[in-house]
């Protein structure tokens, strides 16, 4: 154990704290995490933990989500500059206008949104729960914000609903093309392709498996044990960077320079330590009325998401 890891472990005990990390974090940050997972697992695990403090290694909406679900906890975003650009790609006023014009419709917000957007939505979803949750809604018409690609993927899986999408996107996954997937398949003809639904539909159509970060990890683990074939990984490189340690030479990262989220990579073990020592990080403080308004859509997500 490094000196930094030892100091983090001691501070966790002293502060009754846990470190939560998204799977897009670097292997070094994942190594100091107590709670690890995709967006859905992190929200649920952080809501369930008894710890008094949560240090979030991810992006701002993830720390805000924990604070909204557990206002009594001290929640610290380890790297204050880490933000998801997709989270503010729609103005809440536009959602209110839509609601006024379509009172019969449900508003579904990807969890990658600000608290202000969660507050005007009926339910949040993550990439692992979006299809299940949208299918379970009583409303036939749905506005899905802000990711056009995840919204379009849900539309393809839930044809019985009328799903309107916003034009937002993740700048990391949006850059993946069908040509990228074809080129990777040509270079590794025996490989399966696992892709995240934040990628454009023409790339998704060429994949063998479409899933959230957690679903891609589960698929790779099963596949590695049942075949000798490799996998082309078409999501942020944190997934393949971590799994390559377990399956050396069998994972091919699609376009690693594109599939690197700069915000997710801001956090390091040193920034976690600085946050725990009070030299860095940002304690999440939010308006109680805003938190209350946003809470219902997150608790609906956990209830309906399974
Ligand atoms: P998931 O964790 O739901 O796969 O989402 C990916 C992502 O981009 C998180 O910001
Ligand atoms: Fe946002 Fe995309 Fe980075 Fe996820 S990978 S935090 S959606 S920019």
Coordinates of C-alpha atoms and ligand atoms in Angstrom, one line a residue:
X1 CA 0.0 0.0 0.0
X2 CA 1.3 3.5 -0.9
X3 CA 1.6 6.2 1.6
X4 CA -1.3 8.0 0.0
X5 CA -3.5 4.9 0.2
X6 CA -2.6 4.5 3.9
X7 CA -3.4 8.1 4.7
X8 CA -6.8 7.8 2.9
X9 CA -7.6 4.6 4.8
X10 CA -6.8 6.2 8.1
X11 CA -8.9 9.3 7.3
X12 CA -11.8 7.1 6.3
X13 CA -11.8 5.6 9.7
X14 CA -11.4 8.9 11.5
X15 CA -14.2 10.6 9.5
X16 CA -16.6 7.6 9.2
X17 CA -16.3 8.2 5.5
X18 CA -16.5 6.2 2.3
X19 CA -15.0 6.9 -1.1
X20 CA -17.3 6.3 -4.1
X21 CA -15.9 6.0 -7.6
X22 CA -17.5 5.7 -11.0
X23 CA -16.0 2.9 -13.2
X24 CA -14.7 5.6 -15.6
X25 CA -12.2 6.6 -12.9
X26 CA -8.6 5.5 -13.3
X27 CA -7.5 2.2 -11.8
X28 CA -5.5 4.1 -9.1
X29 CA -8.7 5.9 -7.9
X30 CA -10.8 2.8 -8.2
X31 CA -8.2 1.1 -5.8
X32 CA -9.0 3.5 -3.0
X33 CA -12.8 3.3 -3.5
X34 CA -15.2 1.5 -1.1
X35 CA -18.2 1.9 -3.5
X36 CA -17.6 1.3 -7.1
X37 CA -20.1 1.1 -10.0
X38 CA -22.0 2.7 -12.8
X39 CA -24.2 5.7 -12.2
X40 CA -27.2 3.6 -11.0
X41 CA -25.1 1.4 -8.7
X42 CA -23.3 4.5 -7.2
X43 CA -26.6 6.3 -6.5
X44 CA -28.1 3.3 -4.8
X45 CA -25.0 2.2 -2.9
X46 CA -24.4 5.8 -1.6
X47 CA -28.0 6.1 -0.5
X48 CA -27.7 2.8 1.4
X49 CA -24.3 3.4 3.2
X50 CA -24.3 4.2 6.9
X51 CA -21.2 6.3 6.6
X52 CA -21.4 9.9 7.7
X53 CA -19.4 11.3 4.8
X54 CA -19.1 10.3 1.1
X55 CA -16.2 11.5 -1.1
X56 CA -17.3 11.2 -4.7
X57 CA -14.8 10.5 -7.4
X58 CA -16.8 11.2 -10.6
X59 CA -18.5 14.3 -11.8
X60 CA -20.6 16.9 -10.1
X61 CA -24.1 15.4 -10.8
X62 CA -23.0 12.2 -9.1
X63 CA -22.1 14.1 -5.9
X64 CA -25.2 16.2 -6.1
X65 CA -27.3 13.0 -6.5
X66 CA -25.9 11.5 -3.3
X67 CA -26.6 14.8 -1.4
X68 CA -30.1 14.9 -2.7
X69 CA -30.8 11.3 -1.6
X70 CA -29.0 11.7 1.7
X71 CA -29.1 15.4 2.8
X72 CA -27.9 14.5 6.3
X73 CA -24.5 13.2 5.0
X74 CA -21.5 15.3 4.3
X75 CA -20.9 14.8 0.5
X76 CA -17.7 16.1 -1.0
X77 CA -16.9 16.1 -4.7
X78 CA -13.2 15.2 -4.7
X79 CA -12.3 17.3 -7.8
X80 CA -14.5 20.4 -7.9
X81 CA -13.9 21.1 -11.6
X82 CA -15.2 17.6 -12.7
X83 CA -18.5 18.3 -14.4
X84 CA -20.5 16.5 -17.1
X85 CA -21.1 18.9 -20.1
X86 CA -24.3 17.0 -20.9
X87 CA -25.8 17.8 -17.5
X88 CA -26.7 21.4 -18.6
X89 CA -27.5 20.9 -22.3
X90 CA -31.2 21.9 -21.8
X91 CA -32.6 24.8 -20.0
X92 CA -35.2 23.8 -17.3
X93 CA -37.5 26.5 -18.7
X94 CA -37.8 24.6 -22.0
X95 CA -39.0 21.5 -20.0
X96 CA -41.6 23.7 -18.2
X97 CA -42.8 25.0 -21.6
X98 CA -43.1 21.4 -22.9
X99 CA -45.1 20.4 -19.8
X100 CA -47.5 23.2 -20.3
X101 CA -48.1 22.2 -23.9
X102 CA -48.2 18.4 -23.2
X103 CA -49.6 17.9 -19.7
X104 CA -50.3 14.2 -20.5
X105 CA -46.6 13.4 -21.1
X106 CA -43.9 12.1 -18.7
X107 CA -40.6 13.9 -18.5
X108 CA -37.7 11.5 -18.1
X109 CA -34.3 12.9 -17.2
X110 CA -31.1 11.1 -17.6
X111 CA -29.2 11.1 -14.3
X112 CA -26.5 13.2 -16.1
X113 CA -28.5 16.4 -15.4
X114 CA -28.4 19.3 -12.9
X115 CA -30.6 19.3 -9.8
X116 CA -32.7 22.0 -11.5
X117 CA -33.5 19.6 -14.4
X118 CA -34.2 16.7 -12.0
X119 CA -36.6 19.0 -10.2
X120 CA -38.8 19.5 -13.3
X121 CA -38.7 15.8 -14.3
X122 CA -41.0 13.0 -13.2
X123 CA -38.3 10.3 -13.0
X124 CA -34.6 10.0 -13.6
X125 CA -33.0 7.1 -15.4
X126 CA -29.4 5.8 -15.9
X127 CA -28.2 3.9 -19.0
X128 CA -28.8 0.6 -17.1
X129 CA -32.3 1.4 -16.1
X130 CA -33.7 3.6 -18.8
X131 CA -35.4 1.0 -20.9
X132 CA -37.0 -0.7 -17.9
X133 CA -38.2 2.5 -16.3
X134 CA -39.6 4.1 -19.5
X135 CA -41.5 0.8 -20.3
X136 CA -43.0 0.8 -16.8
X137 CA -44.4 4.4 -17.0
X138 CA -48.2 4.8 -17.4
X139 CA -47.8 7.7 -19.8
X140 CA -47.6 6.8 -23.5
X141 CA -45.9 10.1 -24.5
X142 CA -42.4 10.7 -23.0
X143 CA -40.0 13.6 -23.3
X144 CA -36.5 12.1 -22.8
X145 CA -33.8 14.7 -21.8
X146 CA -31.0 15.5 -22.6
X147 CA -29.2 12.6 -24.4
X148 CA -30.5 12.1 -28.0
X149 CA -28.6 8.8 -28.4
X150 CA -29.7 7.1 -25.1
X151 CA -33.2 8.5 -25.8
X152 CA -33.2 7.1 -29.3
X153 CA -32.0 3.7 -28.0
X154 CA -34.8 3.6 -25.5
X155 CA -37.2 4.5 -28.4
X156 CA -36.0 1.5 -30.4
X157 CA -36.5 -0.8 -27.4
X158 CA -39.9 0.5 -26.3
X159 CA -41.8 1.0 -29.6
X160 CA -45.2 1.1 -27.8
X161 CA -44.4 4.6 -26.5
X162 CA -44.0 7.9 -28.3
X163 CA -40.6 9.1 -27.2
X164 CA -39.5 12.6 -28.0
X165 CA -35.8 13.4 -27.5
X166 CA -33.8 16.5 -26.9
X167 CA -30.7 17.1 -28.9
X168 CA -28.1 16.7 -26.1
X169 CA -25.2 14.3 -26.2
X170 CA -22.1 13.1 -24.4
X171 CA -19.1 14.7 -26.2
X172 CA -17.0 11.6 -25.5
X173 CA -19.4 8.9 -26.9
X174 CA -21.0 11.2 -29.6
X175 CA -17.7 11.1 -31.6
X176 CA -17.9 7.4 -32.3
X177 CA -18.9 6.5 -35.9
X178 CA -20.0 3.4 -37.7
X179 CA -16.7 3.7 -39.6
X180 CA -14.8 3.4 -36.3
X181 CA -16.6 0.2 -35.4
X182 CA -16.2 -1.3 -38.9
X183 CA -12.4 -0.5 -38.9
X184 CA -12.0 -2.1 -35.4
X185 CA -13.9 -5.2 -36.6
X186 CA -11.7 -5.4 -39.7
X187 CA -8.6 -5.3 -37.5
X188 CA -10.0 -7.9 -35.1
X189 CA -12.4 -10.0 -37.1
X190 CA -13.1 -12.6 -34.3
X191 CA -13.8 -9.9 -31.7
X192 CA -17.3 -9.1 -30.2
X193 CA -18.2 -5.4 -29.9
X194 CA -19.6 -4.0 -26.7
X195 CA -21.0 -0.4 -26.9
X196 CA -22.5 2.2 -24.7
X197 CA -26.0 3.6 -25.7
X198 CA -24.6 7.2 -25.5
X199 CA -22.9 6.4 -28.9
X200 CA -24.7 7.3 -32.1
X201 CA -27.3 4.7 -33.4
X202 CA -25.4 3.8 -36.6
X203 CA -22.4 2.7 -34.4
X204 CA -24.7 0.9 -31.9
X205 CA -26.3 -1.0 -34.8
X206 CA -23.0 -2.8 -35.5
X207 CA -22.4 -3.9 -31.9
X208 CA -23.0 -7.3 -30.4
X209 CA -24.0 -5.9 -27.0
X210 CA -25.4 -2.5 -26.0
X211 CA -25.3 -1.7 -22.4
X212 CA -24.4 0.6 -19.5
X213 CA -21.0 0.5 -18.0
X214 CA -22.0 -2.2 -15.6
X215 CA -23.7 -4.3 -18.3
X216 CA -20.6 -4.1 -20.5
X217 CA -18.4 -5.3 -17.6
X218 CA -20.8 -8.2 -16.9
X219 CA -20.8 -9.1 -20.5
X220 CA -17.0 -9.0 -20.8
X221 CA -16.5 -11.2 -17.7
X222 CA -19.0 -13.8 -18.9
X223 CA -17.6 -13.7 -22.5
X224 CA -14.0 -14.1 -21.3
X225 CA -14.9 -17.2 -19.3
X226 CA -16.9 -18.8 -22.1
X227 CA -14.8 -18.1 -25.2
X228 CA -11.2 -17.4 -26.3
X229 CA -12.4 -14.5 -28.4
X230 CA -11.4 -10.8 -27.7
X231 CA -13.8 -7.9 -27.2
X232 CA -13.7 -4.4 -28.7
X233 CA -14.8 -2.0 -26.0
X234 CA -16.7 1.1 -27.3
X235 CA -17.2 3.1 -24.1
X236 CA -15.1 5.4 -22.0
X237 CA -11.7 3.8 -21.5
X238 CA -11.9 3.4 -17.7
X239 CA -13.8 0.1 -18.3
X240 CA -11.1 -1.5 -20.5
X241 CA -8.2 0.0 -18.5
X242 CA -9.5 -1.8 -15.4
X243 CA -10.5 -5.1 -17.0
X244 CA -7.3 -5.3 -19.1
X245 CA -5.5 -6.1 -15.8
X246 CA -7.7 -9.3 -15.5
X247 CA -7.8 -10.2 -19.3
X248 CA -4.5 -9.0 -20.8
X249 CA -4.3 -8.9 -24.5
X250 CA -8.0 -9.7 -25.0
X251 CA -9.6 -6.3 -24.8
X252 CA -9.3 -3.7 -27.6
X253 CA -10.2 -0.2 -26.7
X254 CA -12.0 1.6 -29.5
X255 CA -10.5 5.1 -30.2
X256 CA -8.9 5.5 -26.8
X257 CA -8.1 9.2 -27.3
X258 CA -11.8 10.0 -28.1
X259 CA -13.2 7.7 -25.5
X260 CA -11.4 9.4 -22.6
X261 CA -13.7 11.6 -20.5
X262 CA -11.5 14.6 -19.4
X263 CA -13.8 15.4 -16.5
X264 CA -13.7 11.8 -15.2
X265 CA -9.9 11.8 -15.4
X266 CA -9.4 14.9 -13.3
X267 CA -9.6 13.0 -10.0
X268 CA -6.4 11.3 -8.7
X269 CA -5.6 9.6 -5.4
X270 CA -3.9 12.8 -4.4
X271 CA -7.1 14.8 -5.0
X272 CA -9.0 12.3 -2.8
X273 CA -6.4 12.8 -0.1
X274 CA -6.4 16.6 -0.4
X275 CA -10.3 16.5 -0.2
X276 CA -10.1 14.4 2.9
X277 CA -7.5 16.6 4.5
X278 CA -9.5 19.7 3.8
X279 CA -7.0 21.0 1.3
X280 CA -9.2 20.4 -1.7
X281 CA -12.5 19.0 -2.8
X282 CA -15.8 20.8 -2.5
X283 CA -18.5 20.0 0.0
X284 CA -21.9 19.9 -1.8
X285 CA -24.2 22.5 -0.4
X286 CA -27.6 22.9 -2.1
X287 CA -30.8 24.8 -1.5
X288 CA -33.1 22.5 0.6
X289 CA -36.2 23.3 -1.5
X290 CA -34.3 22.4 -4.7
X291 CA -33.1 19.2 -3.2
X292 CA -36.6 18.3 -2.1
X293 CA -37.9 19.1 -5.6
X294 CA -35.2 16.9 -7.2
X295 CA -35.5 14.0 -4.8
X296 CA -38.7 12.6 -6.1
X297 CA -37.3 11.9 -9.5
X298 CA -34.3 10.1 -8.0
X299 CA -36.3 8.0 -5.5
X300 CA -38.7 7.1 -8.4
X301 CA -35.6 5.9 -10.3
X302 CA -34.4 3.7 -7.5
X303 CA -37.9 2.3 -6.9
X304 CA -38.6 1.6 -10.6
X305 CA -35.0 0.7 -11.6
X306 CA -34.9 -2.5 -9.7
Ligands
LIG1 P1 -23.3 4.7 -16.8 O1 -22.5 4.8 -15.6 O2 -24.8 4.7 -16.5 O3 -22.9 3.6 -17.8 O4 -23.1 6.1 -17.6 C1 -22.0 6.4 -18.2 C2 -21.6 7.8 -18.1 O5 -21.3 8.5 -19.0 C3 -21.6 8.4 -16.8 O6 -21.3 9.7 -16.9
LIG2 FE1 -20.5 13.2 -19.1 FE2 -19.8 11.7 -21.2 FE3 -18.0 12.2 -19.3 FE4 -20.1 10.6 -18.8 S1 -18.4 10.2 -20.2 S2 -19.4 12.2 -17.5 S3 -21.7 11.5 -20.0 S4 -19.0 13.7 -20.7

